[in-house]
């Protein structure tokens, strides 16, 4: 194998032409799984696309809450777009070689959108917290301007942290194995292939997993503790049920996204106790299913969205079907 050699800090850094992604190779009936993922991707595009269109064309939905919703929808669409088509190409078409630079690009975009998903769900929890715990001040605290600022800040944090963590991968030498056991150019499986010191990459990966996973999840949990305290202080049962009903769907999508990823990253990253096959399958499911489920379980069930989405679908129905 010919290697591309570059000089960094007076030491030779060896970069291979690329990597071979080898996850799923030992799974029986893996083709069925990828047909399922293709279905997941189609549903993701259709429902998130519909959600984005409905919010964009209806000025009455240009509110802080729906800014947070459209932020999540865009992230969901991008997250599955940068993973599922690549997975189908790698494993179904059996084209599992990915050039070195393209590997880093894939790593960068996956972690940008996966991390942004964490913060998007956190922003929705913040919206519920303000609406339920501070109802009289909701309109003054949670304005369109403040929501735009919050979303912009989270994107800047994510872009900065992921850009740095990806760029330091170029400091590693890969002079032995180039077989990445994952479903994409995953951060930890790639840096563990390095034949020089990877302690910096491990430290950065550990720190960012705490900041970008544990901190948002902790904020969501504390938000719902505050919401529950406020709800149980309400005098009437109707008000309690109405307040809780607005939170149930969000709690479901938070659990679907955070719990599997937190378990996988905590056990796999620090203890290495998860078998590679199970890690790849669990992580791919945890990453690909939430973007498909989010608009169905949460956004499209919202009364304002449902009404306008149905109106849009009926308006664009062919004439023959209207009769």
Tab-separated table of C-alpha atoms in Angstrom:
chain	number	residue	atom	x	y	z
A	1	UNK	CA	0.000	0.000	0.000
A	2	UNK	CA	1.269	3.453	-0.920
A	3	UNK	CA	0.965	6.053	1.820
A	4	UNK	CA	0.746	9.811	1.647
A	5	UNK	CA	3.352	11.229	4.006
A	6	UNK	CA	3.153	14.696	5.457
A	7	UNK	CA	5.445	16.461	7.939
A	8	UNK	CA	4.017	17.771	11.171
A	9	UNK	CA	6.130	19.153	14.033
A	10	UNK	CA	9.291	17.597	12.568
A	11	UNK	CA	7.830	14.080	12.724
A	12	UNK	CA	6.484	11.972	9.879
A	13	UNK	CA	2.702	11.666	9.820
A	14	UNK	CA	1.489	8.767	7.706
A	15	UNK	CA	-1.940	9.077	6.138
A	16	UNK	CA	-3.309	6.094	4.177
A	17	UNK	CA	-5.196	6.555	0.899
A	18	UNK	CA	-8.361	5.718	2.800
A	19	UNK	CA	-10.213	3.345	5.100
A	20	UNK	CA	-12.400	0.264	4.687
A	21	UNK	CA	-15.699	0.386	6.585
A	22	UNK	CA	-16.401	-3.163	7.705
A	23	UNK	CA	-19.359	-2.993	10.105
A	24	UNK	CA	-22.340	-5.301	9.453
A	25	UNK	CA	-20.258	-7.827	7.505
A	26	UNK	CA	-20.991	-10.597	9.996
A	27	UNK	CA	-24.723	-9.867	10.319
A	28	UNK	CA	-27.140	-12.431	8.830
A	29	UNK	CA	-29.789	-11.039	6.467
A	30	UNK	CA	-28.142	-7.597	6.529
A	31	UNK	CA	-29.836	-6.725	3.208
A	32	UNK	CA	-33.216	-6.700	4.973
A	33	UNK	CA	-31.877	-4.199	7.496
A	34	UNK	CA	-30.735	-1.850	4.736
A	35	UNK	CA	-34.081	-2.114	2.944
A	36	UNK	CA	-35.637	-1.081	6.268
A	37	UNK	CA	-33.180	1.851	6.506
A	38	UNK	CA	-34.114	2.920	2.964
A	39	UNK	CA	-37.755	3.019	4.093
A	40	UNK	CA	-36.718	5.016	7.190
A	41	UNK	CA	-34.908	7.512	4.973
A	42	UNK	CA	-37.899	7.976	2.650
A	43	UNK	CA	-40.191	8.599	5.648
A	44	UNK	CA	-37.627	11.014	7.115
A	45	UNK	CA	-37.468	13.063	3.910
A	46	UNK	CA	-41.245	13.095	3.339
A	47	UNK	CA	-42.387	14.030	6.838
A	48	UNK	CA	-39.585	16.420	7.745
A	49	UNK	CA	-39.880	18.007	4.302
A	50	UNK	CA	-43.630	18.446	4.808
A	51	UNK	CA	-43.049	19.924	8.259
A	52	UNK	CA	-40.488	22.437	6.975
A	53	UNK	CA	-42.758	23.511	4.091
A	54	UNK	CA	-45.789	23.948	6.375
A	55	UNK	CA	-43.893	26.138	8.854
A	56	UNK	CA	-42.149	28.206	6.171
A	57	UNK	CA	-45.273	29.065	4.148
A	58	UNK	CA	-47.511	29.839	7.158
A	59	UNK	CA	-46.521	33.167	8.715
A	60	UNK	CA	-48.718	32.444	11.743
A	61	UNK	CA	-46.285	29.645	12.635
A	62	UNK	CA	-43.260	31.943	12.682
A	63	UNK	CA	-43.110	31.804	16.481
A	64	UNK	CA	-40.324	30.826	18.919
A	65	UNK	CA	-41.793	27.346	19.420
A	66	UNK	CA	-41.944	26.555	15.715
A	67	UNK	CA	-38.500	28.043	15.096
A	68	UNK	CA	-37.247	25.347	17.487
A	69	UNK	CA	-39.357	22.729	15.676
A	70	UNK	CA	-38.053	23.679	12.207
A	71	UNK	CA	-34.494	23.657	13.577
A	72	UNK	CA	-35.022	20.050	14.696
A	73	UNK	CA	-36.626	19.098	11.357
A	74	UNK	CA	-33.703	20.478	9.324
A	75	UNK	CA	-31.206	18.645	11.557
A	76	UNK	CA	-33.195	15.383	11.304
A	77	UNK	CA	-33.257	15.630	7.517
A	78	UNK	CA	-29.512	16.364	7.295
A	79	UNK	CA	-28.522	13.700	9.841
A	80	UNK	CA	-30.183	10.842	7.979
A	81	UNK	CA	-29.067	12.232	4.607
A	82	UNK	CA	-25.413	12.126	5.639
A	83	UNK	CA	-25.657	8.575	7.042
A	84	UNK	CA	-28.266	6.309	5.416
A	85	UNK	CA	-27.372	6.775	1.693
A	86	UNK	CA	-23.702	6.246	2.572
A	87	UNK	CA	-24.524	3.103	4.562
A	88	UNK	CA	-26.517	1.665	1.655
A	89	UNK	CA	-23.653	2.432	-0.745
A	90	UNK	CA	-21.051	0.870	1.562
A	91	UNK	CA	-22.834	-2.293	2.605
A	92	UNK	CA	-25.544	-3.021	0.044
A	93	UNK	CA	-23.514	-2.067	-3.032
A	94	UNK	CA	-20.331	-3.491	-1.384
A	95	UNK	CA	-18.322	-0.311	-2.031
A	96	UNK	CA	-16.786	0.059	1.417
A	97	UNK	CA	-13.601	2.023	0.615
A	98	UNK	CA	-13.639	5.692	1.598
A	99	UNK	CA	-10.721	8.085	0.827
A	100	UNK	CA	-8.936	9.611	3.818
A	101	UNK	CA	-10.123	13.211	3.312
A	102	UNK	CA	-13.667	12.104	2.532
A	103	UNK	CA	-13.597	10.040	5.728
A	104	UNK	CA	-12.877	13.185	7.759
A	105	UNK	CA	-15.617	15.081	5.895
A	106	UNK	CA	-18.129	12.329	6.678
A	107	UNK	CA	-17.022	12.273	10.322
A	108	UNK	CA	-17.366	16.052	10.529
A	109	UNK	CA	-20.905	16.233	9.127
A	110	UNK	CA	-22.197	13.231	11.079
A	111	UNK	CA	-21.071	14.681	14.400
A	112	UNK	CA	-22.250	18.173	13.470
A	113	UNK	CA	-25.815	16.980	12.967
A	114	UNK	CA	-25.829	14.320	15.713
A	115	UNK	CA	-24.579	16.885	18.250
A	116	UNK	CA	-26.982	19.533	16.948
A	117	UNK	CA	-29.796	17.022	17.512
A	118	UNK	CA	-28.900	16.971	21.217
A	119	UNK	CA	-29.110	20.744	21.452
A	120	UNK	CA	-32.285	20.950	19.329
A	121	UNK	CA	-34.080	18.640	21.765
A	122	UNK	CA	-32.699	20.721	24.638
A	123	UNK	CA	-34.091	23.903	23.072
A	124	UNK	CA	-37.537	22.276	22.831
A	125	UNK	CA	-37.292	21.393	26.531
A	126	UNK	CA	-36.400	25.024	27.277
A	127	UNK	CA	-39.486	26.161	25.341
A	128	UNK	CA	-41.726	23.858	27.403
A	129	UNK	CA	-40.027	24.979	30.639
A	130	UNK	CA	-40.717	28.666	29.952
A	131	UNK	CA	-44.270	28.019	28.717
A	132	UNK	CA	-45.330	25.992	31.774
A	133	UNK	CA	-43.219	27.426	34.613
A	134	UNK	CA	-43.425	31.097	33.549
A	135	UNK	CA	-46.763	31.371	31.684
A	136	UNK	CA	-47.284	35.078	32.409
A	137	UNK	CA	-43.798	35.996	31.205
A	138	UNK	CA	-43.610	33.475	28.378
A	139	UNK	CA	-44.096	35.985	25.557
A	140	UNK	CA	-41.507	38.381	26.967
A	141	UNK	CA	-38.869	35.739	27.786
A	142	UNK	CA	-39.212	33.452	24.783
A	143	UNK	CA	-39.290	35.828	21.821
A	144	UNK	CA	-38.430	35.109	18.193
A	145	UNK	CA	-35.231	37.133	18.635
A	146	UNK	CA	-34.148	35.259	21.773
A	147	UNK	CA	-34.918	31.896	20.152
A	148	UNK	CA	-32.858	32.844	17.080
A	149	UNK	CA	-29.980	33.797	19.396
A	150	UNK	CA	-30.179	30.510	21.315
A	151	UNK	CA	-30.256	28.428	18.131
A	152	UNK	CA	-27.353	30.434	16.639
A	153	UNK	CA	-25.247	30.028	19.792
A	154	UNK	CA	-25.763	26.252	19.858
A	155	UNK	CA	-24.793	25.984	16.188
A	156	UNK	CA	-21.628	28.039	16.808
A	157	UNK	CA	-20.680	25.821	19.766
A	158	UNK	CA	-21.268	22.656	17.766
A	159	UNK	CA	-19.371	23.892	14.695
A	160	UNK	CA	-16.407	25.037	16.788
A	161	UNK	CA	-16.103	21.863	18.868
A	162	UNK	CA	-16.580	19.420	15.979
A	163	UNK	CA	-14.233	21.357	13.684
A	164	UNK	CA	-11.499	21.138	16.309
A	165	UNK	CA	-12.069	17.464	17.162
A	166	UNK	CA	-12.054	16.481	13.474
A	167	UNK	CA	-9.006	18.594	12.563
A	168	UNK	CA	-6.793	16.958	15.210
A	169	UNK	CA	-7.359	13.589	13.517
A	170	UNK	CA	-4.864	14.754	10.867
A	171	UNK	CA	-2.133	14.576	13.555
A	172	UNK	CA	-2.428	10.790	13.684
A	173	UNK	CA	-0.404	8.244	11.740
A	174	UNK	CA	-2.091	5.135	10.351
A	175	UNK	CA	0.578	2.627	9.433
A	176	UNK	CA	-1.110	-0.680	10.276
A	177	UNK	CA	-4.813	-1.479	9.968
A	178	UNK	CA	-7.186	0.714	7.960
A	179	UNK	CA	-10.297	-1.349	8.730
A	180	UNK	CA	-12.914	0.713	10.604
A	181	UNK	CA	-15.469	-1.441	12.389
A	182	UNK	CA	-18.469	0.876	12.238
A	183	UNK	CA	-21.122	2.002	9.761
A	184	UNK	CA	-19.283	5.225	8.858
A	185	UNK	CA	-15.961	6.935	9.614
A	186	UNK	CA	-16.635	6.939	13.338
A	187	UNK	CA	-14.397	9.029	15.599
A	188	UNK	CA	-13.341	6.463	18.225
A	189	UNK	CA	-12.891	3.445	15.885
A	190	UNK	CA	-10.730	5.600	13.576
A	191	UNK	CA	-8.403	7.170	16.155
A	192	UNK	CA	-7.890	3.785	17.822
A	193	UNK	CA	-6.276	2.587	14.569
A	194	UNK	CA	-3.474	5.147	14.930
A	195	UNK	CA	0.067	3.898	15.492
A	196	UNK	CA	1.245	7.074	17.261
A	197	UNK	CA	-0.003	8.727	20.460
A	198	UNK	CA	-3.792	9.245	20.348
A	199	UNK	CA	-4.245	10.489	23.928
A	200	UNK	CA	-5.259	13.974	22.754
A	201	UNK	CA	-7.995	12.553	20.519
A	202	UNK	CA	-9.213	10.356	23.380
A	203	UNK	CA	-9.308	13.313	25.790
A	204	UNK	CA	-11.119	15.569	23.317
A	205	UNK	CA	-13.611	12.796	22.480
A	206	UNK	CA	-14.261	12.146	26.194
A	207	UNK	CA	-14.703	15.826	27.004
A	208	UNK	CA	-17.010	16.528	24.068
A	209	UNK	CA	-19.140	13.451	24.771
A	210	UNK	CA	-19.715	14.805	28.290
A	211	UNK	CA	-20.376	18.375	27.137
A	212	UNK	CA	-22.508	17.529	24.096
A	213	UNK	CA	-24.414	14.541	25.485
A	214	UNK	CA	-24.498	14.591	29.287
A	215	UNK	CA	-24.951	18.362	29.717
A	216	UNK	CA	-27.956	18.694	27.331
A	217	UNK	CA	-29.530	15.540	28.766
A	218	UNK	CA	-29.045	16.837	32.331
A	219	UNK	CA	-30.652	20.155	31.376
A	220	UNK	CA	-33.647	18.314	29.882
A	221	UNK	CA	-34.056	16.175	33.014
A	222	UNK	CA	-33.843	19.225	35.308
A	223	UNK	CA	-36.311	21.083	33.067
A	224	UNK	CA	-38.866	18.309	33.417
A	225	UNK	CA	-38.319	18.080	37.168
A	226	UNK	CA	-39.162	21.803	37.342
A	227	UNK	CA	-42.141	21.293	35.031
A	228	UNK	CA	-43.486	18.434	37.179
A	229	UNK	CA	-43.133	20.510	40.352
A	230	UNK	CA	-45.046	23.354	38.675
A	231	UNK	CA	-47.724	21.016	37.289
A	232	UNK	CA	-48.444	19.369	40.646
A	233	UNK	CA	-48.859	22.815	42.199
A	234	UNK	CA	-51.692	23.590	39.781
A	235	UNK	CA	-55.088	23.607	41.444
A	236	UNK	CA	-57.219	21.850	38.835
A	237	UNK	CA	-56.770	18.397	37.304
A	238	UNK	CA	-57.640	19.691	33.820
A	239	UNK	CA	-54.782	22.187	33.881
A	240	UNK	CA	-52.375	19.487	35.062
A	241	UNK	CA	-53.373	17.074	32.299
A	242	UNK	CA	-53.250	19.786	29.640
A	243	UNK	CA	-49.731	20.848	30.700
A	244	UNK	CA	-48.468	17.255	30.835
A	245	UNK	CA	-50.015	16.441	27.444
A	246	UNK	CA	-47.815	19.084	25.797
A	247	UNK	CA	-44.713	17.356	27.190
A	248	UNK	CA	-45.361	13.634	26.615
A	249	UNK	CA	-44.332	13.551	22.948
A	250	UNK	CA	-41.129	15.472	23.648
A	251	UNK	CA	-40.207	13.108	26.485
A	252	UNK	CA	-40.681	10.154	24.103
A	253	UNK	CA	-38.330	11.534	21.432
A	254	UNK	CA	-35.764	12.508	24.094
A	255	UNK	CA	-35.797	8.949	25.463
A	256	UNK	CA	-35.566	7.394	21.972
A	257	UNK	CA	-32.554	9.516	21.060
A	258	UNK	CA	-30.579	10.022	24.274
A	259	UNK	CA	-30.875	6.791	26.232
A	260	UNK	CA	-29.430	4.353	23.623
A	261	UNK	CA	-26.621	6.755	22.642
A	262	UNK	CA	-25.703	7.544	26.262
A	263	UNK	CA	-25.584	3.833	27.110
A	264	UNK	CA	-23.557	2.943	23.996
A	265	UNK	CA	-21.067	5.784	24.354
A	266	UNK	CA	-20.642	5.371	28.108
A	267	UNK	CA	-20.122	1.608	28.046
A	268	UNK	CA	-18.376	1.387	24.674
A	269	UNK	CA	-16.137	4.460	24.848
A	270	UNK	CA	-14.899	4.025	28.406
A	271	UNK	CA	-15.291	0.314	29.146
A	272	UNK	CA	-15.198	-1.241	25.678
A	273	UNK	CA	-17.583	-3.922	26.929
A	274	UNK	CA	-20.057	-3.880	24.011
A	275	UNK	CA	-19.348	-6.456	21.254
A	276	UNK	CA	-18.488	-4.580	18.013
A	277	UNK	CA	-21.437	-6.082	16.075
A	278	UNK	CA	-23.956	-5.031	18.712
A	279	UNK	CA	-22.395	-1.571	19.013
A	280	UNK	CA	-22.660	-0.921	15.273
A	281	UNK	CA	-26.272	-2.121	15.056
A	282	UNK	CA	-27.413	-0.286	18.206
A	283	UNK	CA	-25.681	2.972	17.328
A	284	UNK	CA	-26.975	2.973	13.747
A	285	UNK	CA	-30.537	2.369	14.973
A	286	UNK	CA	-30.213	5.053	17.663
A	287	UNK	CA	-28.927	7.552	15.082
A	288	UNK	CA	-31.304	6.789	12.189
A	289	UNK	CA	-34.665	6.134	13.848
A	290	UNK	CA	-35.204	9.394	15.832
A	291	UNK	CA	-35.079	11.676	12.740
A	292	UNK	CA	-37.804	9.476	11.205
A	293	UNK	CA	-39.931	9.309	14.362
A	294	UNK	CA	-39.609	12.941	15.540
A	295	UNK	CA	-41.974	14.605	13.037
A	296	UNK	CA	-44.571	11.829	13.387
A	297	UNK	CA	-44.597	11.578	17.190
A	298	UNK	CA	-43.973	15.225	18.073
A	299	UNK	CA	-44.274	17.921	15.428
A	300	UNK	CA	-47.058	16.697	13.103
A	301	UNK	CA	-49.266	15.856	16.099
A	302	UNK	CA	-49.241	19.522	17.151
A	303	UNK	CA	-52.699	20.964	16.460
A	304	UNK	CA	-51.442	23.994	14.490
A	305	UNK	CA	-49.153	21.860	12.315
A	306	UNK	CA	-51.715	19.082	11.776
A	307	UNK	CA	-54.414	21.504	10.585
A	308	UNK	CA	-52.144	23.287	8.123
A	309	UNK	CA	-50.463	20.093	6.897
A	310	UNK	CA	-53.840	18.502	6.097
A	311	UNK	CA	-54.930	21.697	4.324
A	312	UNK	CA	-51.731	21.700	2.260
A	313	UNK	CA	-52.119	18.028	1.276
A	314	UNK	CA	-55.775	18.495	0.284
A	315	UNK	CA	-54.924	21.625	-1.708
A	316	UNK	CA	-52.286	19.754	-3.736
A	317	UNK	CA	-54.327	16.571	-4.233
A	318	UNK	CA	-54.914	15.731	-7.943
A	319	UNK	CA	-58.316	16.814	-9.279
A	320	UNK	CA	-59.404	13.233	-9.967
A	321	UNK	CA	-58.823	12.291	-6.329
A	322	UNK	CA	-60.765	15.297	-5.026
A	323	UNK	CA	-63.984	14.204	-6.688
